[in-house]
CSV table of C-alpha atoms in Angstrom, one decimal:
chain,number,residue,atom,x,y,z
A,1,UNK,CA,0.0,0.0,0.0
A,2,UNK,CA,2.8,2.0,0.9
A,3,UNK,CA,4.2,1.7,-2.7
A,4,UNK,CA,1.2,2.2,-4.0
A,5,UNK,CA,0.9,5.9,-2.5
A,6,UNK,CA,4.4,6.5,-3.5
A,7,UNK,CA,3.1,5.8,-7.1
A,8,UNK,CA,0.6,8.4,-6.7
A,9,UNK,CA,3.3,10.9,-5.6
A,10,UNK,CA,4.8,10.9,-8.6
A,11,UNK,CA,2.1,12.2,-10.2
A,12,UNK,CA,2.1,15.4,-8.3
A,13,UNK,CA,3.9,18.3,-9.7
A,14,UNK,CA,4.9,21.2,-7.3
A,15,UNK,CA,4.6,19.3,-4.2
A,16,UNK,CA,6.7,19.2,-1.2
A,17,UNK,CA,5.7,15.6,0.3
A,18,UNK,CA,2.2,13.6,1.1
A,19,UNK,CA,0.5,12.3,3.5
A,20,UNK,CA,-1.7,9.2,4.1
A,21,UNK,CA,-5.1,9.9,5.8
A,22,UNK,CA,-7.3,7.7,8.1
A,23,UNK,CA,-9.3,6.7,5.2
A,24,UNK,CA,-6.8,5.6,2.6
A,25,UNK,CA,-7.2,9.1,1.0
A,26,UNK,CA,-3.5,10.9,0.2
A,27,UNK,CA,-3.2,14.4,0.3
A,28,UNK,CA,-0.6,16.3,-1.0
A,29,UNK,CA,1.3,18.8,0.8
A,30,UNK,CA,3.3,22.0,-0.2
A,31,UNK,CA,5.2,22.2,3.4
A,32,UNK,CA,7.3,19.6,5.6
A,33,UNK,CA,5.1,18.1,7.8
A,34,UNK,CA,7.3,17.7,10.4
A,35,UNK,CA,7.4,21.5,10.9
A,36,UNK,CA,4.4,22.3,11.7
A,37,UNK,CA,5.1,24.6,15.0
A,38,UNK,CA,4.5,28.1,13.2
A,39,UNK,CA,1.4,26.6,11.5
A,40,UNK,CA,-0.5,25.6,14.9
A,41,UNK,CA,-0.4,29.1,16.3
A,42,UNK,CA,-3.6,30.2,14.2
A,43,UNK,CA,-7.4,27.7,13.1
A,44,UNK,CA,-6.8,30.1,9.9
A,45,UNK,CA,-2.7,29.0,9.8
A,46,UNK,CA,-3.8,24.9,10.4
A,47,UNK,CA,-6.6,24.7,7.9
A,48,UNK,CA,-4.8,27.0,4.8
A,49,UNK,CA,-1.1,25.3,5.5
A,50,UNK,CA,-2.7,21.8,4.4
A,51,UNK,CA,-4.5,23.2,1.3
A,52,UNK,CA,-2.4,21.4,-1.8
A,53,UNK,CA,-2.2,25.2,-3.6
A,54,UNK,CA,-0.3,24.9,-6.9
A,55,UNK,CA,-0.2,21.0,-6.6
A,56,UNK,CA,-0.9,19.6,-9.9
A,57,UNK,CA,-1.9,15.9,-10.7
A,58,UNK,CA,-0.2,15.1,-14.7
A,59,UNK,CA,-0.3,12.1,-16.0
A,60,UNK,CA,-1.6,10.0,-19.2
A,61,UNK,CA,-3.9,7.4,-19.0
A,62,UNK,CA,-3.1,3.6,-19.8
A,63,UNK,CA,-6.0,2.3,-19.0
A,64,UNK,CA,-9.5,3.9,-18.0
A,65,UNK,CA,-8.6,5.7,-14.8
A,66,UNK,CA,-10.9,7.0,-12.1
A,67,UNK,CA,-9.5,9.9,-9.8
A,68,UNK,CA,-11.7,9.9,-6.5
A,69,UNK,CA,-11.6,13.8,-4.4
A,70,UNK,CA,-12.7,14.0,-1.1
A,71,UNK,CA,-13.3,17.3,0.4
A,72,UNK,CA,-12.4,18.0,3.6
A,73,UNK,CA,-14.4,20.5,6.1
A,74,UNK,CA,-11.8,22.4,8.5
A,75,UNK,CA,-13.0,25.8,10.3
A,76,UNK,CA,-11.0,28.9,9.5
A,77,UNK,CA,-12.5,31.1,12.6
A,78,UNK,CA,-10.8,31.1,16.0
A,79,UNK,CA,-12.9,29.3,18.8
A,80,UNK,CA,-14.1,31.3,21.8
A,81,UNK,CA,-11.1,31.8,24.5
A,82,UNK,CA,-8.3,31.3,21.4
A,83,UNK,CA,-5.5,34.3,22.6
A,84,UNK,CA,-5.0,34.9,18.5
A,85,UNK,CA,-5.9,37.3,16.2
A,86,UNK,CA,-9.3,38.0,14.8
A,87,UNK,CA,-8.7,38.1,11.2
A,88,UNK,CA,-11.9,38.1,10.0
A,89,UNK,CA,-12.4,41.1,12.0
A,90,UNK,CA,-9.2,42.4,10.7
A,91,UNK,CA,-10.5,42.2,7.1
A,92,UNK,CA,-13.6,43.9,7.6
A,93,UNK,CA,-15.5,42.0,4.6
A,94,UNK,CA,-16.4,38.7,3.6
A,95,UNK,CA,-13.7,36.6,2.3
A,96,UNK,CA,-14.7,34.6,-1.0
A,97,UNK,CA,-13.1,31.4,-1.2
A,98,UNK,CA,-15.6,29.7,-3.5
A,99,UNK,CA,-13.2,28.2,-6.5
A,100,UNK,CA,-13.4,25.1,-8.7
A,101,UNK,CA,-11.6,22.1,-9.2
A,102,UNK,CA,-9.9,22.5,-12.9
A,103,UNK,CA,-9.2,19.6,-15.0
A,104,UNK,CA,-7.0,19.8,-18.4
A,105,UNK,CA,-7.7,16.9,-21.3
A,106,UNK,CA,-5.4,17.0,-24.0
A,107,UNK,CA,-4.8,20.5,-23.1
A,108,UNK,CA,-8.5,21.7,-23.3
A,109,UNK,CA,-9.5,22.9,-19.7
A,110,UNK,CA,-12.7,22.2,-17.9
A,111,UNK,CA,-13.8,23.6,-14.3
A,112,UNK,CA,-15.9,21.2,-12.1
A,113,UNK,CA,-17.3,21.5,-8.9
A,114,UNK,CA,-15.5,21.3,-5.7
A,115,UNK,CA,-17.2,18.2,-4.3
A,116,UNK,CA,-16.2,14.6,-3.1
A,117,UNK,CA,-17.1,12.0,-6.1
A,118,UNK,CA,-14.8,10.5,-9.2
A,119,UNK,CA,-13.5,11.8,-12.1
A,120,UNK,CA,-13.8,9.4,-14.9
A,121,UNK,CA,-10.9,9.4,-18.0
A,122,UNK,CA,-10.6,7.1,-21.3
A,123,UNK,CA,-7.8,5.6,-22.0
A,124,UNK,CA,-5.1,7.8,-23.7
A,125,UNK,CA,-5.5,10.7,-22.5
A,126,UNK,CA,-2.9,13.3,-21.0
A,127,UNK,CA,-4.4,14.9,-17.8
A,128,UNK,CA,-3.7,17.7,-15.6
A,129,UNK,CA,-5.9,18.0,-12.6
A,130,UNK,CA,-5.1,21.4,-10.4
A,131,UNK,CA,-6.1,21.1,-6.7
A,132,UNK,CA,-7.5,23.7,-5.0
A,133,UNK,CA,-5.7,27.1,-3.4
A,134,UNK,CA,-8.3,27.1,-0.1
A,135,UNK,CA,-9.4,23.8,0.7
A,136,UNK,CA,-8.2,20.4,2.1
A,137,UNK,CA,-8.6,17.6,-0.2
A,138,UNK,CA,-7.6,13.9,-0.7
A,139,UNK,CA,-6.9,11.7,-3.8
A,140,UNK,CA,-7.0,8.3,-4.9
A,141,UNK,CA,-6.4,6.6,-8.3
A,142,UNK,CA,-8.1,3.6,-9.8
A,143,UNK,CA,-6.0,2.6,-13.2
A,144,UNK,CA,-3.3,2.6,-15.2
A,145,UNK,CA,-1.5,5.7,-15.6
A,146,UNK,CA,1.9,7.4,-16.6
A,147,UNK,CA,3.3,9.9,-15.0
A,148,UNK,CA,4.4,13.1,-16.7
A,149,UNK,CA,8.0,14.3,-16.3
A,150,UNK,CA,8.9,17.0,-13.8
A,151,UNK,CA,10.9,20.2,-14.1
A,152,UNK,CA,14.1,20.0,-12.7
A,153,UNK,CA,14.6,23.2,-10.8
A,154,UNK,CA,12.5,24.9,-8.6
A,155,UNK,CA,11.0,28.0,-8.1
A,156,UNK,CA,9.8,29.0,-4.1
A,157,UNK,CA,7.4,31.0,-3.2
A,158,UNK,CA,7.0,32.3,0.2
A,159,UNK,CA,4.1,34.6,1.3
A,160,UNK,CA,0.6,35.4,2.5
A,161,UNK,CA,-2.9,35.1,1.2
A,162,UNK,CA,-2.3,36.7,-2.5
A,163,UNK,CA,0.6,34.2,-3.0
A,164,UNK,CA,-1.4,31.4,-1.9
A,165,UNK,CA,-4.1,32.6,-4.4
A,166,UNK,CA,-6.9,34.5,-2.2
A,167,UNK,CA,-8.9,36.4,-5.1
A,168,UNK,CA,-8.4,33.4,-7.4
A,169,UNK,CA,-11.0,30.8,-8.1
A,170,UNK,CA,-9.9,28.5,-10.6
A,171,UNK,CA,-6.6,27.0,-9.2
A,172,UNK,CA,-4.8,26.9,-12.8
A,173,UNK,CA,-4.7,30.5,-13.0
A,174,UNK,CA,-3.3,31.4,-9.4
A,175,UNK,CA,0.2,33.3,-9.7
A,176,UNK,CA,2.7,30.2,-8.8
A,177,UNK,CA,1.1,28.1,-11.7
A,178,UNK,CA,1.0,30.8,-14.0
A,179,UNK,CA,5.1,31.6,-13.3
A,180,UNK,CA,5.6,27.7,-13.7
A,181,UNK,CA,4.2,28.0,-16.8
A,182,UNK,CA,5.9,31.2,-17.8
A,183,UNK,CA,9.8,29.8,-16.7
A,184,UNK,CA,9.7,26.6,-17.2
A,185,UNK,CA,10.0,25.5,-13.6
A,186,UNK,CA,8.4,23.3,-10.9
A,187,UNK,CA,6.8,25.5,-8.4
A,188,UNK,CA,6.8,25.4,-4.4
A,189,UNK,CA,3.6,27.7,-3.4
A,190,UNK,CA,4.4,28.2,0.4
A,191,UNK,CA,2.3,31.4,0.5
A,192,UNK,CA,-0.3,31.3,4.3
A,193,UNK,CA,-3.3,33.1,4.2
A,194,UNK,CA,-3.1,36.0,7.0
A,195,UNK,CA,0.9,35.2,7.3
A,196,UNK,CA,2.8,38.3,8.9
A,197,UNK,CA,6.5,38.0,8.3
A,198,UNK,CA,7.9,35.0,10.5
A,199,UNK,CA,10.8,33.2,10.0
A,200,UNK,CA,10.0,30.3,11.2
A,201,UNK,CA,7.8,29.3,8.3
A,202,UNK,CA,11.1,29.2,5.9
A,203,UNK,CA,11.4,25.2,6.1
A,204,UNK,CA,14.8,23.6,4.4
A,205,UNK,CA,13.4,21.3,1.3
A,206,UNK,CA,15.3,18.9,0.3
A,207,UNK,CA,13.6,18.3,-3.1
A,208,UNK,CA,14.4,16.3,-6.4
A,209,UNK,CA,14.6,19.6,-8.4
A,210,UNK,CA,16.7,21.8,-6.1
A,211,UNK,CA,15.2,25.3,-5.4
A,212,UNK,CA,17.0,27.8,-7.6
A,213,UNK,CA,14.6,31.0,-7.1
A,214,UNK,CA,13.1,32.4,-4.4
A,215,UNK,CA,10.1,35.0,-4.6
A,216,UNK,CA,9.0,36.6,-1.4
A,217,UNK,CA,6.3,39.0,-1.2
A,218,UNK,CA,5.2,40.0,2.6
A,219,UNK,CA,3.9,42.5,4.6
A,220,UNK,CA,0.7,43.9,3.8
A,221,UNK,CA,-0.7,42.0,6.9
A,222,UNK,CA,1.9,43.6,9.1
A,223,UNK,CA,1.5,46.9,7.8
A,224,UNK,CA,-2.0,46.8,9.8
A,225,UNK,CA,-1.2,44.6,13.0
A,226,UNK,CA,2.1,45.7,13.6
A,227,UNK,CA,3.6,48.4,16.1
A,228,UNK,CA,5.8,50.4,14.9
A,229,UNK,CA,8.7,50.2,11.6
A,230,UNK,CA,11.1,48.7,14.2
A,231,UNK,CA,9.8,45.1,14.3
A,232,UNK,CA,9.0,45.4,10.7
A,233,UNK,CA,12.8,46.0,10.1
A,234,UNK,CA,13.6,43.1,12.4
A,235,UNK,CA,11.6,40.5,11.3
A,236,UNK,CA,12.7,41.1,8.1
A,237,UNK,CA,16.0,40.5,9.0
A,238,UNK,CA,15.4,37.5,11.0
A,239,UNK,CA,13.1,36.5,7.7
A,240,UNK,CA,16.1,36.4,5.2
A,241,UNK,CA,19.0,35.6,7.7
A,242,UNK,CA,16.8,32.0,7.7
A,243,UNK,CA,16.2,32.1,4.1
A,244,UNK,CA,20.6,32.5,3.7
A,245,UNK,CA,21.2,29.7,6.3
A,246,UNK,CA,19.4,27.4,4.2
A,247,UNK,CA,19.8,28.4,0.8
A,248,UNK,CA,22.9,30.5,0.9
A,249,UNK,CA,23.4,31.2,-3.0
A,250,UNK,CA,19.7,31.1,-4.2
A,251,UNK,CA,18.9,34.3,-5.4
A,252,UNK,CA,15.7,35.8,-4.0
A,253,UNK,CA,13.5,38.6,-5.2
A,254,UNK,CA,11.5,40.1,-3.2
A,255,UNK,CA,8.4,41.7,-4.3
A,256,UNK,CA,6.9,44.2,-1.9
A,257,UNK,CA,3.3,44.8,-1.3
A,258,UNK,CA,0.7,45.7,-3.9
A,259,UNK,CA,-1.3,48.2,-4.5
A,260,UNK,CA,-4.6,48.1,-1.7
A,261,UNK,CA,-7.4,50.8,-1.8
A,262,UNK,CA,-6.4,51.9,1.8
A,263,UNK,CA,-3.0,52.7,0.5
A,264,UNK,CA,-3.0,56.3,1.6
A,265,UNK,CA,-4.1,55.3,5.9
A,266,UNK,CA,-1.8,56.0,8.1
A,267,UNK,CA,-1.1,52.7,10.4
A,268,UNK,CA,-0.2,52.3,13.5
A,269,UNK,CA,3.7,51.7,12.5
A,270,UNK,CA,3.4,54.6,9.8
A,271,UNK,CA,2.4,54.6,6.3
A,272,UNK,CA,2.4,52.8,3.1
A,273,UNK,CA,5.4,54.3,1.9
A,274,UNK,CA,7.3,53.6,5.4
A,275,UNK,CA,6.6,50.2,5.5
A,276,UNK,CA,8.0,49.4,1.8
A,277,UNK,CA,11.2,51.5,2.5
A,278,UNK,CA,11.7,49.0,5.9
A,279,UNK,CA,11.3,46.2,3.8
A,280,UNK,CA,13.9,47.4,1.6
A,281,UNK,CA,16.4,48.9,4.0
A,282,UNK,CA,16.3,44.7,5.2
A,283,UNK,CA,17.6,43.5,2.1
A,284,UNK,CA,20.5,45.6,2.3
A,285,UNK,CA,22.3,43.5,4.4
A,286,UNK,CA,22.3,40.2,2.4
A,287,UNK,CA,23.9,39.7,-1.0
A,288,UNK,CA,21.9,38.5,-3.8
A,289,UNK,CA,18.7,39.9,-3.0
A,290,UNK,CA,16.7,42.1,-5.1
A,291,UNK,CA,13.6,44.2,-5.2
A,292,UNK,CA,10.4,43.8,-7.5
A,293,UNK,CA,7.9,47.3,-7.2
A,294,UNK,CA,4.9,46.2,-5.9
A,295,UNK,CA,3.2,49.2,-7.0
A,296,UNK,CA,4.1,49.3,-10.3
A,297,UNK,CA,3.3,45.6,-11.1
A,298,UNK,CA,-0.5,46.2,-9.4
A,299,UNK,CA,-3.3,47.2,-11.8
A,300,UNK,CA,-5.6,49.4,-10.2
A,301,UNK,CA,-9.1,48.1,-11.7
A,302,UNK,CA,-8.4,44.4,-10.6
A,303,UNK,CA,-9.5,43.5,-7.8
A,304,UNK,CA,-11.8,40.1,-6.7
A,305,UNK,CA,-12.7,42.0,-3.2
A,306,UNK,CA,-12.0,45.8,-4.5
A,307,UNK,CA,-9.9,46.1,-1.5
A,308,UNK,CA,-6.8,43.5,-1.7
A,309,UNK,CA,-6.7,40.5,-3.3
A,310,UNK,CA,-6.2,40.7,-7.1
A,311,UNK,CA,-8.4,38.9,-9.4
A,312,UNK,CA,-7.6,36.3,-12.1
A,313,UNK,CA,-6.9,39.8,-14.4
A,314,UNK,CA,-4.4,41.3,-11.8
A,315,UNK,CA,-2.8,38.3,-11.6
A,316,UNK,CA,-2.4,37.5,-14.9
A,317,UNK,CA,-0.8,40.6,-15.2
A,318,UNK,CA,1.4,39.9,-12.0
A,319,UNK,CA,2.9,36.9,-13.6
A,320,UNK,CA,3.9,38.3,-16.9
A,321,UNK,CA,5.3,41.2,-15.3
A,322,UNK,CA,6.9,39.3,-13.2
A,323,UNK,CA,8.6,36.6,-14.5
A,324,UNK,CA,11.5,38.0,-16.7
A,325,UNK,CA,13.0,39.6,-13.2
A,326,UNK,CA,13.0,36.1,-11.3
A,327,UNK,CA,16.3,35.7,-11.2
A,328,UNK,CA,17.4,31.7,-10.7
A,329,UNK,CA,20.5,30.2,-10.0
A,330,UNK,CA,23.6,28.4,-12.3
């Protein structure tokens, strides 16, 4: 059985490890799951850090080949006496996570429900089945298949709720797939909805495509919990000292915040404009570490929650203008 989930690994592109659950299901995961300290702190931090965002299922069918989902049901809100953050409160609106599952046939895409039940290929056929940005799921596969081959270098992305593709419902168009696409490159989606810069959540992957690119794009969230520019500035620091101890020559971009309709507040720390220069003034003290404009790479008129979160048009734009400055290792 053991071997037989190990099968089913292979056919999952942009995926850190799996897991087998009580059921016989396996779900695919996009962190170690031995680290799981700075993703117990928050219900919103559990539930999001064991969503298979970016995860990809490609393969060609040698037989007829049934895929069985099974949706899993976690709560997001914080139960009463939880000392954490209200983040819902935080956000002030509704957060729309509805999305689809999207399957690819011989390169023509289809968007089905997210429900439990099978989905049902002839033989022949070269699938791609995306897993969702915001929701648990497991898999199993009845039949003969092939996998496709994987990318050999990888591309990490570490960030919060836009990364992990809040805004986006139709997990083939979220940023990280989209910049696979683009480069050429397997893709490690290790964006948190509601992360606040932490170091702890930079894990060390040892992966069969080593990473060769890091994007990081934080703190919007901080920017309206925080205190003061201080702990911004030392975060940071403590953020990409971690990123240097374990990948000490992968070049990392970092893209600071986008465009959000509040831009001109004044926070608690200071404004818009302070926060970004912090950020910056971080990145000064490592080497091979460069900076993508948030700003300039937002568009103004694309926007899922008219507020924050880009929709599938910002992001779209995000990615292309994005992608030639990823710099990547030799």
């Amino acid at each position: 059985m053991e071997n037989e989930h190990s099968l089913i690994f292979e056919l999952a592109h942009n995926a850190v490890s799996h897991r087998i659950l009580e059921d016989g299901y396996v779900q695919f995961l996009r962190f170690n799951d031995s680290d799981g300290q700075p993703f117990n702190s928050h219900p919103l931090y559990r539930a999001m850090a064991k969503t298979s965002a970016s995860i990809c299922l490609r393969f060609v069918t040698e037989s007829e080949t049934t895929v069985h989902i099974k949706r899993y049901n976690q709560s997001l809100l914080a139960k009463q006496g939880d000392n954490v953050l209200d983040f819902a409160a935080l956000y002030g609106r509704p957060l729309d996570l509805f999305e689809t599952i999207d399957v690819s046939i011989d390169g023509k895409r289809e968007e089905h429900p997210l429900v439990s039940g099978p989905l049902v290929f002839q033989a022949g056929r070269d699938i791609a089945i995306h897993l969702p940005l915001h929701h648990q799921v497991g898999v199993k596969v009845e039949g003969k298949v092939e996998p496709i081959s994987k990318h050999t270098k990888t591309l990490l992305l570490l960030g919060d709720s836009i990364v992990q593709g809040v805004g986006i419902h139709h997990p083939s168009q979220n940023l990280a797939t989209l910049l696979g696409n683009q480069l050429g490159v397997q893709v490690i989606n290790q964006g948190l909805a509601g992360a606040m810069i932490n170091a702890k959540v930079v894990q060390k992957l040892e992966l069969e495509a080593p990473v060769a690119s890091i994007l990081l794009s934080v703190g919007t969230n901080d920017w309206t919990i925080r205190e003061n520019l201080a702990e911004i500035r030392g975060e940071m620091f403590a953020l990409l000292g971690r990123i240097r101890k374990f990948y000490p020559k992968v070049p990392v971009l970092l893209l600071t915040p986008l465009y959000r309709t509040d831009i001109l507040q004044n926070k608690r720390m200071g404004s818009f404009k302070e926060l970004t220069q912090a950020l910056i003034q971080a990145t000064r003290c490592f080497a091979a570490v460069e900076v993508a404009d948030g700003l300039s790479l937002s568009l103004r008129d694309a926007y899922d929650d008219q507020f924050l979160h880009p929709d599938q048009k910002g992001i779209s734009f995000l990615a292309k203008s994005l992608a030639p400055l990823i710099p990547f290792q030799r």
